[in-house]
Short mmCIF file of C-alpha atoms in Angstrom, two decimals:
data_model
loop_
_atom_site.label_atom_id
_atom_site.label_comp_id
_atom_site.label_asym_id
_atom_site.label_seq_id
_atom_site.Cartn_x
_atom_site.Cartn_y
_atom_site.Cartn_z
CA GLU I 22 1.85 164.88 100.77
CA ALA I 23 2.46 162.40 98.12
CA ALA I 24 5.25 164.36 96.56
CA VAL I 25 7.09 164.90 99.91
CA ALA I 26 6.37 161.22 100.81
CA THR I 27 7.93 160.18 97.50
CA LEU I 28 10.74 162.80 97.30
CA PRO I 29 11.51 164.13 100.80
CA GLY I 30 14.12 166.52 99.41
CA LEU I 31 11.39 168.29 97.44
CA LEU I 32 10.00 169.88 100.78
CA PRO I 33 12.24 173.14 100.72
CA HIS I 34 11.46 173.68 96.95
CA ALA I 35 7.79 172.61 97.10
CA GLN I 36 6.42 176.24 96.71
CA ALA I 37 8.66 176.66 93.44
CA VAL I 38 7.70 173.33 92.00
CA ALA I 39 3.93 174.16 92.52
CA SER I 40 4.39 177.65 90.98
CA GLY I 41 6.21 176.05 87.96
CA VAL I 42 3.44 173.55 87.61
CA ASN I 43 0.71 176.16 87.83
CA VAL I 44 2.54 178.13 85.04
CA LEU I 45 2.50 175.00 82.89
CA VAL I 46 -1.07 174.43 83.42
CA PHE I 47 -1.83 178.08 82.51
CA VAL I 48 0.15 177.52 79.14
CA CYS I 49 -1.69 174.31 78.41
CA VAL I 50 -5.02 176.08 79.06
CA PHE I 51 -4.02 179.00 77.14
CA ILE I 52 -3.06 176.97 74.03
CA GLY I 53 -6.67 176.05 73.86
CA ALA I 54 -9.53 173.64 74.96
CA GLY I 55 -8.96 171.08 72.23
CA TRP I 56 -5.21 170.60 73.21
CA THR I 57 -6.00 170.62 76.90
CA ILE I 58 -8.52 167.89 76.36
CA LYS I 59 -5.92 165.74 74.47
CA VAL I 60 -3.68 166.38 77.47
CA GLN I 61 -6.61 165.12 79.79
CA TYR I 62 -6.80 161.81 77.85
CA GLY I 63 -3.12 161.05 78.71
CA ILE I 64 -3.82 161.88 82.46
CA LEU I 65 -6.82 159.58 82.26
CA ALA I 66 -4.58 156.69 80.95
CA VAL I 67 -2.30 157.16 83.99
CA LEU I 68 -5.27 157.26 86.36
CA VAL I 69 -6.69 154.22 84.93
CA LEU I 70 -3.31 152.32 85.27
CA SER I 71 -3.07 153.61 88.68
CA LEU I 72 -6.57 152.28 89.58
CA LEU I 73 -5.80 148.95 87.92
CA SER I 74 -2.56 148.65 89.93
CA PHE I 75 -4.43 149.28 93.24
CA GLY I 76 -7.35 146.80 92.17
CA VAL I 77 -4.76 143.95 91.50
CA GLY I 78 -2.92 144.61 94.71
CA GLY I 79 -6.20 144.81 96.76
CA VAL I 80 -7.28 141.49 95.31
CA ILE I 81 -3.96 140.05 96.05
CA HIS I 82 -3.84 141.28 99.61
CA PHE I 83 -7.54 140.61 100.34
CA ASP I 84 -8.25 138.69 103.40
CA SER I 85 -11.78 138.02 104.64
CA ALA I 86 -10.54 137.97 108.36
CA ILE I 87 -9.30 141.44 107.93
CA LEU I 88 -12.49 142.62 106.23
CA GLU I 89 -14.55 141.18 109.13
CA SER I 90 -12.30 142.93 111.63
CA ASN I 91 -12.81 146.23 109.76
CA LEU I 92 -16.63 145.89 109.24
CA LEU I 93 -17.77 147.62 112.48
CA PRO I 94 -16.98 151.19 113.14
CA ARG I 95 -14.66 152.00 116.09
CA VAL I 96 -14.75 155.73 116.37
CA SER I 97 -13.20 156.91 119.75
CA GLY I 98 -13.52 160.68 120.78
CA LEU I 99 -13.78 162.10 117.38
CA GLY I 100 -17.56 162.87 117.39
CA TRP I 101 -18.28 165.28 114.47
CA LEU I 102 -14.56 166.06 113.72
CA GLY I 103 -14.49 162.51 112.10
CA LEU I 104 -16.74 164.11 109.36
CA LEU I 105 -14.08 166.76 108.39
CA PRO I 106 -11.36 164.30 107.22
CA ALA I 107 -14.03 162.26 105.30
CA PHE I 108 -15.46 165.43 103.71
CA ALA I 109 -11.81 166.39 102.64
CA LEU I 110 -11.40 163.10 100.96
CA PHE I 111 -14.61 162.86 99.14
CA PHE I 112 -15.18 166.62 98.10
CA PRO I 113 -12.57 166.46 95.35
CA ALA I 114 -14.40 163.75 93.49
CA ALA I 115 -17.54 165.87 93.60
CA THR I 116 -15.81 168.89 92.30
CA GLY I 117 -14.04 166.92 89.49
CA ILE I 118 -17.66 165.91 88.29
CA MET I 119 -18.38 169.58 87.53
CA ALA I 120 -15.27 169.79 85.20
CA GLY I 121 -17.47 168.40 82.38
CA ALA I 122 -19.93 171.23 82.82
CA ASN I 123 -17.08 173.84 82.70
CA MET I 124 -16.29 172.83 79.15
CA SER I 125 -19.93 172.71 77.86
CA GLY I 126 -19.00 175.07 75.19
CA ASP I 127 -17.13 172.41 73.29
CA LEU I 128 -20.07 170.04 73.27
CA ALA I 129 -22.24 169.52 70.19
CA ASP I 130 -25.38 169.02 72.37
CA PRO I 131 -24.85 170.38 75.85
CA GLY I 132 -28.36 170.13 76.83
CA ARG I 133 -28.13 166.45 76.46
CA SER I 134 -24.50 165.69 77.21
CA ILE I 135 -24.15 167.51 80.48
CA PRO I 136 -26.88 165.68 82.34
CA ARG I 137 -25.85 162.36 81.04
CA GLY I 138 -22.22 162.94 81.64
CA THR I 139 -22.78 164.36 85.01
CA LEU I 140 -24.92 161.36 86.09
CA GLY I 141 -22.44 158.89 84.55
CA SER I 142 -19.51 160.50 86.20
CA ILE I 143 -21.33 160.28 89.52
CA ALA I 144 -22.05 156.56 89.00
CA ALA I 145 -18.53 155.77 87.93
CA THR I 146 -17.12 157.73 90.89
CA ALA I 147 -19.34 156.16 93.28
CA ALA I 148 -18.36 152.65 91.91
CA VAL I 149 -14.71 153.30 92.20
CA TYR I 150 -14.80 154.79 95.74
CA LEU I 151 -17.07 151.86 96.87
CA LEU I 152 -14.80 149.16 95.36
CA MET I 153 -11.72 150.93 96.92
CA ALA I 154 -13.23 150.98 100.23
CA PHE I 155 -14.25 147.27 100.12
CA LEU I 156 -10.68 146.36 98.88
CA LEU I 157 -8.98 148.44 101.54
CA ALA I 158 -11.15 147.14 104.34
CA GLY I 159 -10.14 143.58 103.12
CA ALA I 160 -6.47 144.24 102.63
CA ALA I 161 -5.25 146.66 105.42
CA SER I 162 -5.56 146.46 109.25
CA ARG I 163 -7.50 149.13 111.01
CA ALA I 164 -4.24 150.69 112.25
CA ASP I 165 -2.79 150.87 108.80
CA LEU I 166 -6.00 152.33 107.46
CA VAL I 167 -6.05 155.10 110.18
CA GLY I 168 -2.40 155.82 110.50
CA GLY I 169 -1.08 155.33 106.94
CA ASN I 170 -1.70 158.28 104.59
CA MET I 171 -0.16 156.43 101.69
CA ILE I 172 -2.01 152.93 102.35
CA VAL I 173 -3.22 152.79 98.75
CA ARG I 174 0.21 152.77 97.62
CA ASP I 175 1.19 150.14 100.04
CA VAL I 176 -1.57 147.94 98.92
CA ALA I 177 -1.22 148.48 95.28
CA PHE I 178 0.46 145.90 92.97
CA PHE I 179 2.94 148.52 91.73
CA GLY I 180 3.23 151.33 94.21
CA PRO I 181 4.82 153.92 92.11
CA ALA I 182 1.64 153.82 89.86
CA ILE I 183 -0.32 155.21 92.71
CA THR I 184 2.13 158.08 93.08
CA LEU I 185 1.83 158.79 89.41
CA GLY I 186 -2.00 158.60 89.76
CA ILE I 187 -2.05 161.01 92.62
CA PHE I 188 0.05 163.43 90.52
CA ALA I 189 -2.25 162.90 87.49
CA ALA I 190 -5.36 163.42 89.53
CA THR I 191 -3.92 166.72 91.01
CA LEU I 192 -2.80 167.86 87.54
CA SER I 193 -6.19 166.93 85.97
CA SER I 194 -8.04 168.98 88.73
CA ALA I 195 -5.74 172.03 88.29
CA ILE I 196 -6.33 171.91 84.48
CA GLY I 197 -10.13 171.48 85.01
CA SER I 198 -10.26 174.42 87.40
CA MET I 199 -8.19 176.70 85.14
CA MET I 200 -10.30 175.78 82.14
CA GLY I 201 -13.31 176.68 84.11
#
């Protein structure tokens, strides 16, 4: 969605681009875990810049009146189906947490590092998601939150950083999955 929203002309070639990226991810992982972890550090830097761009934009656009209007839920006719989109949004965060366990062979003390890393990543992920939810609730109207699939980019200080962050997160997940 992010690629097509950013580059609409990509849609007819999306499958070829995805296949090419998959081959590049395979080559990256085939070279070795040490090199792949170095690539992940670069990806992490892009993700941090993306989150900072959103945080600055969220603070700039924050309005307590908008936050107050978004505090109470107004779900109409969705019932349990409202759970499926929420699950689709939050499940990748939980699977990303397991990427550290997939690379346990590269750790000096896996018995100590895996529990600490897993719990630390759960805490960090929860903090980021809660802060993002709070900033979005105070920076965007309910209609924009429900209807805008790129609302984070719209709120961010520098929107293209969000697109790069989406690409980086997707690439990181692909590398982590292939490493596992």
